[in-house]
Amino acid sequence: MNAPELPINDAMPALRGALADRASVVLQAPPGAGKSTGVPPALLEEPWLGARKIVMLEPRRLAARAVATRMAHLLCEPVGKTVGYRTRLETKVGRETRIEVVTEGILTRWLQRDPALEDVGLLIFDEFHERSLQADLGLALALDAQDALRQDLKLLVMSATLDGAAVATLLRDAPVVISEGKSFPVQTRWLEPAPGRDSRAAARPEQVAVSRATAAIVQALQAERGDVLAFLPGQGEIRRVQRALEEAQLPRGVRLLPLYGELSGDEQDAAIRPSRRGERKVVLATNIAETSLTIEGVRVVVDSGLARRSRFDPATGMSRLEVVRISRASANQRRGRAGRLEAGICYRLWTEGEHAALAAQTPAEILEADLAPLALELAAWGVSDPLTLRWLDPPPKAAFAQARDLLRSLGALDGAGRITQHGRTLARIAAHPRLAHMIVRGSERGLQRLALDIAAVLSERDLLRFSGPERNADLRLRLEALHGAALPPGISVDAGARQRALRSVPLLARTLESAPSTDAHTAAADAGSVLALAYPDRIAHSRGGGGRYLLSTGRGALLSGAQSLANAEFLAVADLDAGERDALIRLAAPLAREAVEQEFADRIETRERIEWDSREQAVIARRERWLDALRIAERRIESPDGERVAAALLTGVREIGLGALPWTKEARALQARMSFARRAGARAPKPWEDVTDAALTTSLEAWLAPYVAGMTRREHLARLDLHAILCSTLDWDMQQRLNEFAPTHFVAPSGSRIAIDYSRPEPVVAVRLQEVFGLHATPSVGDGGTALTLHLLSPAHRPVQVTRDLASFWRRGYADVKKELKGRYPKHYWPDDPLTASAASRAKPRS
């Protein structure tokens, strides 16, 4: 067989020699060298291959089909003869096929069925620098199989930008073959933002990329010749740029062609084929066009510098779609597309300074992905600890632990982490473990077709397209569209996605080892209950309307805009964007309360809640039913436990403060006397209790609880007699001792009984000056150990003197006070000698 003239041919002698001597080899070749299409045919006649096949892995369906088609064309054969391909939805191989180009997930399933891969002589991991999860997993399993079962199995890892030395080390010091390739010079033009524009770039870079990419494409079409390849973050941006260009005045003969993975094969082929004579094309692509594909005629690249990536958060169990800056390696791959066939131009929509700040390599998918499929595959392989296999980047511990927890909850792993029979059934189904579990359990309930339809819809890109900004999140609309039902205005069907979903149904049923149900009725009303089988951890309960929900994990969630789903009490949620605060519900189905009660009966917990309600200022007693973090039902408890009610009421008293209790002057006076006795160290039959507000608040259960029986509301506390309650804390002997040590009143010489105020640091008596005439010494309490502080008052009860030394006042201060008072109150009696005068409670003493 004559090898076509490709730049990679110069490296083929070294590659043949390395593969003849070693089991594993690394090939580094730049974009455009022809490694994908040139290497497999050139190795078909190698003696070590014998009659075995060459299997080459590609990260995407489009690349697998395009590479196989190109190789077959170079061999002047139809696809399916010497060269064939397999993807999840399409197979073109024949009895003579020696080279199979397959998507990466297919290799994993082959290895699970036949770890020795007896009919395969060479496994090629193409474009390994993309570091997809399936490529990392496939290489780890292949290396394990090579070590244990097939020392003669050859492994070839091919990459354009990855560090070949690191891969060689992983392959136990495999030889590295380097091809210089052949590329033409590409001039880079940095397009800095115009002054005063693009101010929102930091917040929504993809929005700015649309306008700037449109302008750059128009500029390139006017200034350059050849076809244009523009890299944009995703399908939405491609459609917006396409609309903007259709409205612009483009040169005649320019065709606009989108290119992304969800297009039909014919639409993808149209973007890849050379332009017709007299025409130019503008290919608007995602990063699907970075590697493997050669798009004929491209001489100009317009690079937005952005890509849309899904990042999984094991803490929430949710993924989040983010528009991120590409790496320098990815930017170089994109730039190289302009120099495949001749010298070209690359417009980069960022600055040279920003380029230097980009990450060197794109993070491996294994570091950011949902690892549940990987964890199930490893369990089926017999591996519980991923570190027993060889990885460039081992699975992160937190994400792997979360994945195993999910598999346990689905019954795929037992308590020891070993795969169960149910888990082996799930591993045979070509779907995420969640969807595989849904298919199996749905089939057991007589809803196999509905489960297969849902799995097919969820396995593909959204079937629906929306003319407005709001995206309807109702899964039932997709199921109706799948079966050709009419849709509301403003919603259309993505025909390619619908066809792929329809083709997925029998394929999924085949891996289930049963035919799909012939009943065309999909029972869309049951969609929520079936979907909940796949996402038991994503049940959402309405938070009072407006599209606001609470997830069973405790996280808030939100439906954007006005949606019919917002009226549902419960939702089963399939797709969530984690968001900043509330997660955005992207796809869900309503779930009947009866279905929640039935499906999750083993997880629903009944709790009695007896607690203080701050808003109601009362004790509430409810019997509640909880599904994880969701309170799904409650009702009033008619006869709640009295002790728990009292404890809840005391919690309310603490929350409000002791001032909520009905304190009287008498009760406060008793509290102050008891505190004085404790403070002054009064000798008593037993220690004095601490009755300060702080202490009483702490010890409510000891002194107040017995008196609140039957009370449930704040206003009920008004019934309490706090004086009697405090008295009850003292036995008869203690009460008598308190009366002796801290009497309630001071009997003045006038005969008046005047209350003593113990609430101050020292006991105080406020008494009119005339009532203490004849009193030689300061009265005292506390067994004579504490002199009373006398607040001497005028006849109008205004303070005129404060003293704790009455004898000194009579000697030194009285004369001056007498003069002032006599002038103000001339009708009152103001003797010259207060020690011999008679005390009076009136203006003048009785004669």
CSV table of C-alpha atoms in Angstrom, one decimal, residues 328-561:
chain,number,residue,atom,x,y,z
A,328,ARG,CA,-2.0,28.8,25.5
A,329,ALA,CA,-1.8,25.3,24.2
A,330,SER,CA,-5.4,25.5,23.0
A,331,ALA,CA,-4.7,28.9,21.4
A,332,ASN,CA,-1.7,27.5,19.5
A,333,GLN,CA,-3.9,24.6,18.3
A,334,ARG,CA,-6.5,27.0,17.0
A,335,ARG,CA,-3.9,29.3,15.4
A,336,GLY,CA,-2.3,26.4,13.6
A,337,ARG,CA,-5.5,25.8,11.7
A,338,ALA,CA,-4.7,28.9,9.6
A,339,GLY,CA,-1.3,27.4,8.4
A,340,ARG,CA,-2.3,23.9,7.3
A,341,LEU,CA,-2.2,24.5,3.6
A,342,GLU,CA,-0.5,27.9,3.1
A,343,ALA,CA,0.6,31.0,5.0
A,344,GLY,CA,-2.3,32.4,7.1
A,345,ILE,CA,-3.6,34.9,9.5
A,346,CYS,CA,-4.9,34.5,13.1
A,347,TYR,CA,-7.0,37.3,14.7
A,348,ARG,CA,-6.9,36.9,18.5
A,349,LEU,CA,-9.6,38.8,20.3
A,350,TRP,CA,-7.3,39.6,23.2
A,351,THR,CA,-4.1,41.3,23.9
A,352,GLU,CA,-0.5,40.0,23.9
A,353,GLY,CA,-0.3,40.8,27.6
A,354,GLU,CA,-3.4,38.8,28.3
A,355,HIS,CA,-2.0,35.9,26.3
A,356,ALA,CA,1.0,35.6,28.6
A,357,ALA,CA,-1.3,35.3,31.6
A,358,LEU,CA,-3.2,32.3,30.1
A,359,ALA,CA,-2.7,28.8,31.6
A,360,ALA,CA,-0.1,26.7,29.8
A,361,GLN,CA,-2.4,23.7,29.3
A,362,THR,CA,-6.2,23.0,29.5
A,363,PRO,CA,-7.0,21.2,32.8
A,364,ALA,CA,-7.6,17.5,32.4
A,365,GLU,CA,-11.4,16.7,32.5
A,366,ILE,CA,-10.8,14.2,35.3
A,367,LEU,CA,-10.0,17.1,37.6
A,368,GLU,CA,-13.3,18.8,37.0
A,369,ALA,CA,-15.9,16.2,36.0
A,370,ASP,CA,-18.6,14.1,37.6
A,371,LEU,CA,-16.7,10.9,38.4
A,372,ALA,CA,-19.7,8.6,38.9
A,373,PRO,CA,-19.3,6.9,35.5
A,374,LEU,CA,-15.5,6.4,36.1
A,375,ALA,CA,-16.2,5.1,39.6
A,376,LEU,CA,-18.6,2.5,38.3
A,377,GLU,CA,-16.3,1.4,35.5
A,378,LEU,CA,-13.4,1.0,38.0
A,379,ALA,CA,-15.7,-1.1,40.3
A,380,ALA,CA,-16.7,-3.3,37.4
A,381,TRP,CA,-13.0,-3.6,36.6
A,382,GLY,CA,-12.5,-4.8,40.2
A,383,VAL,CA,-10.7,-1.7,41.4
A,384,SER,CA,-11.8,0.2,44.5
A,385,ASP,CA,-8.7,2.3,44.9
A,386,PRO,CA,-8.0,4.2,41.7
A,387,LEU,CA,-4.4,4.7,42.8
A,388,THR,CA,-3.7,1.1,42.0
A,389,LEU,CA,-3.9,2.1,38.3
A,390,ARG,CA,-1.6,4.5,36.4
A,391,TRP,CA,-2.8,8.0,35.7
A,392,LEU,CA,-1.3,11.2,34.5
A,393,ASP,CA,-3.7,12.9,37.0
A,394,PRO,CA,-5.4,10.6,39.5
A,395,PRO,CA,-9.1,11.2,40.3
A,396,PRO,CA,-9.5,13.9,43.0
A,397,LYS,CA,-10.3,12.3,46.3
A,398,ALA,CA,-13.4,14.4,47.1
A,399,ALA,CA,-15.0,14.0,43.8
A,400,PHE,CA,-14.3,10.2,43.7
A,401,ALA,CA,-15.7,9.8,47.2
A,402,GLN,CA,-18.8,11.7,46.2
A,403,ALA,CA,-19.2,9.5,43.2
A,404,ARG,CA,-19.0,6.3,45.2
A,405,ASP,CA,-21.5,7.7,47.7
A,406,LEU,CA,-23.9,8.2,44.8
A,407,LEU,CA,-23.4,4.7,43.5
A,408,ARG,CA,-24.1,3.3,46.9
A,409,SER,CA,-27.3,5.3,47.1
A,410,LEU,CA,-28.3,3.8,43.7
A,411,GLY,CA,-27.5,0.3,44.9
A,412,ALA,CA,-24.6,-0.1,42.4
A,413,LEU,CA,-22.0,-0.6,45.2
A,414,ASP,CA,-22.4,-2.4,48.5
A,415,GLY,CA,-21.3,-1.1,51.9
A,416,ALA,CA,-17.8,-2.3,51.3
A,417,GLY,CA,-17.6,-0.5,48.0
A,418,ARG,CA,-17.8,-3.6,45.8
A,419,ILE,CA,-19.9,-3.7,42.7
A,420,THR,CA,-23.3,-5.4,43.1
A,421,GLN,CA,-25.2,-7.3,40.6
A,422,HIS,CA,-27.4,-4.2,40.0
A,423,GLY,CA,-24.2,-2.3,39.5
A,424,ARG,CA,-23.0,-4.7,36.8
A,425,THR,CA,-26.3,-4.3,35.1
A,426,LEU,CA,-25.9,-0.5,35.1
A,427,ALA,CA,-22.3,-0.8,33.8
A,428,ARG,CA,-23.6,-2.6,30.7
A,429,ILE,CA,-25.9,0.2,29.8
A,430,ALA,CA,-24.3,2.9,27.7
A,431,ALA,CA,-25.5,5.8,29.9
A,432,HIS,CA,-24.6,7.7,33.0
A,433,PRO,CA,-25.2,5.5,36.1
A,434,ARG,CA,-28.1,7.7,37.1
A,435,LEU,CA,-29.9,7.1,33.8
A,436,ALA,CA,-29.0,3.4,33.7
A,437,HIS,CA,-30.5,3.0,37.2
A,438,MET,CA,-33.6,4.9,36.0
A,439,ILE,CA,-34.0,2.6,33.0
A,440,VAL,CA,-33.6,-0.6,35.1
A,441,ARG,CA,-36.0,0.5,37.8
A,442,GLY,CA,-38.4,2.1,35.4
A,443,SER,CA,-38.6,-1.2,33.4
A,444,GLU,CA,-39.4,-3.1,36.6
A,445,ARG,CA,-42.4,-0.8,37.1
A,446,GLY,CA,-43.7,-1.2,33.6
A,447,LEU,CA,-42.4,2.2,32.4
A,448,GLN,CA,-39.5,1.0,30.3
A,449,ARG,CA,-40.3,3.1,27.2
A,450,LEU,CA,-40.8,6.3,29.2
A,451,ALA,CA,-37.5,5.6,31.0
A,452,LEU,CA,-35.7,5.0,27.7
A,453,ASP,CA,-37.2,8.2,26.2
A,454,ILE,CA,-36.1,10.3,29.1
A,455,ALA,CA,-32.6,8.8,29.0
A,456,ALA,CA,-32.3,9.4,25.3
A,457,VAL,CA,-33.5,13.0,25.7
A,458,LEU,CA,-31.0,13.6,28.5
A,459,SER,CA,-28.1,12.0,26.7
A,460,GLU,CA,-28.4,14.5,23.8
A,461,ARG,CA,-28.3,18.2,23.5
A,462,ASP,CA,-31.6,20.0,24.2
A,463,LEU,CA,-34.2,19.0,21.6
A,464,LEU,CA,-35.9,22.4,21.8
A,465,ARG,CA,-34.9,25.8,20.5
A,466,PHE,CA,-36.5,29.0,21.8
A,467,SER,CA,-37.0,32.2,20.0
A,468,GLY,CA,-37.2,34.3,23.2
A,469,PRO,CA,-34.7,34.7,26.0
A,470,GLU,CA,-36.5,32.3,28.4
A,471,ARG,CA,-35.8,28.6,28.1
A,472,ASN,CA,-38.7,26.4,29.2
A,473,ALA,CA,-37.4,23.8,31.7
A,474,ASP,CA,-40.3,21.3,31.4
A,475,LEU,CA,-39.0,17.9,30.5
A,476,ARG,CA,-42.4,16.9,29.3
A,477,LEU,CA,-42.2,19.3,26.4
A,478,ARG,CA,-39.1,17.4,25.2
A,479,LEU,CA,-40.8,14.0,25.4
A,480,GLU,CA,-43.7,15.4,23.4
A,481,ALA,CA,-41.3,16.8,20.8
A,482,LEU,CA,-39.6,13.5,20.6
A,483,HIS,CA,-42.8,11.9,19.4
A,484,GLY,CA,-43.7,14.7,17.0
A,485,ALA,CA,-46.3,16.5,19.1
A,486,ALA,CA,-47.1,20.2,18.3
A,487,LEU,CA,-45.3,22.7,20.4
A,488,PRO,CA,-46.3,26.1,21.8
A,489,PRO,CA,-45.5,29.2,19.8
A,490,GLY,CA,-41.9,30.4,20.0
A,491,ILE,CA,-40.5,26.8,20.4
A,492,SER,CA,-39.1,24.6,17.6
A,493,VAL,CA,-37.5,21.2,17.4
A,494,ASP,CA,-33.8,20.7,16.8
A,495,ALA,CA,-34.3,18.0,14.1
A,496,GLY,CA,-30.7,16.6,14.5
A,497,ALA,CA,-31.0,16.3,18.2
A,498,ARG,CA,-34.4,14.6,17.9
A,499,GLN,CA,-33.1,12.1,15.4
A,500,ARG,CA,-30.1,11.2,17.6
A,501,ALA,CA,-32.4,10.8,20.6
A,502,LEU,CA,-34.8,8.5,18.7
A,503,ARG,CA,-31.8,6.4,17.5
A,504,SER,CA,-30.6,6.2,21.1
A,505,VAL,CA,-33.7,4.5,22.3
A,506,PRO,CA,-33.2,1.1,20.7
A,507,LEU,CA,-29.4,1.3,21.4
A,508,LEU,CA,-30.1,1.8,25.1
A,509,ALA,CA,-32.7,-1.0,25.1
A,510,ARG,CA,-30.1,-3.3,23.4
A,511,THR,CA,-27.6,-2.7,26.2
A,512,LEU,CA,-30.4,-3.4,28.6
A,513,GLU,CA,-30.7,-6.8,26.8
A,514,SER,CA,-34.4,-6.2,26.1
A,515,ALA,CA,-36.4,-4.6,23.3
A,516,PRO,CA,-38.0,-1.3,23.9
A,517,SER,CA,-41.7,-1.4,24.8
A,518,THR,CA,-44.0,-1.3,21.7
A,519,ASP,CA,-46.4,1.0,23.6
A,520,ALA,CA,-46.0,4.4,22.0
A,521,HIS,CA,-47.7,6.1,24.9
A,522,THR,CA,-44.9,7.5,27.0
A,523,ALA,CA,-47.1,8.5,30.0
A,524,ALA,CA,-45.6,11.9,30.2
A,525,ALA,CA,-47.6,12.4,33.4
A,526,ASP,CA,-45.3,9.9,35.0
A,527,ALA,CA,-42.1,11.7,33.8
A,528,GLY,CA,-41.4,13.2,37.2
A,529,SER,CA,-41.7,9.9,39.1
A,530,VAL,CA,-39.4,8.2,36.6
A,531,LEU,CA,-36.9,11.0,36.5
A,532,ALA,CA,-36.8,10.9,40.3
A,533,LEU,CA,-35.3,7.4,40.0
A,534,ALA,CA,-32.2,8.9,38.4
A,535,TYR,CA,-32.0,12.0,40.6
A,536,PRO,CA,-33.3,11.0,44.1
A,537,ASP,CA,-31.0,13.7,45.5
A,538,ARG,CA,-32.6,16.4,43.5
A,539,ILE,CA,-36.1,16.6,44.7
A,540,ALA,CA,-37.3,20.2,44.9
A,541,HIS,CA,-40.2,21.6,47.0
A,542,SER,CA,-41.9,24.9,46.3
A,543,ARG,CA,-41.1,27.8,48.6
A,544,GLY,CA,-44.3,29.6,48.1
A,545,GLY,CA,-44.5,30.2,44.4
A,546,GLY,CA,-42.6,32.5,42.0
A,547,GLY,CA,-40.5,29.6,40.8
A,548,ARG,CA,-38.6,29.4,44.1
A,549,TYR,CA,-37.7,25.9,45.4
A,550,LEU,CA,-35.7,24.2,48.0
A,551,LEU,CA,-33.7,21.1,47.0
A,552,SER,CA,-33.6,18.0,49.2
A,553,THR,CA,-29.9,18.8,49.7
A,554,GLY,CA,-30.9,22.1,51.5
A,555,ARG,CA,-29.8,24.3,48.6
A,556,GLY,CA,-32.1,26.9,47.1
A,557,ALA,CA,-33.1,26.6,43.5
A,558,LEU,CA,-34.9,28.8,41.0
A,559,LEU,CA,-36.9,28.6,37.7
A,560,SER,CA,-36.0,31.5,35.5
A,561,GLY,CA,-38.9,33.6,34.2
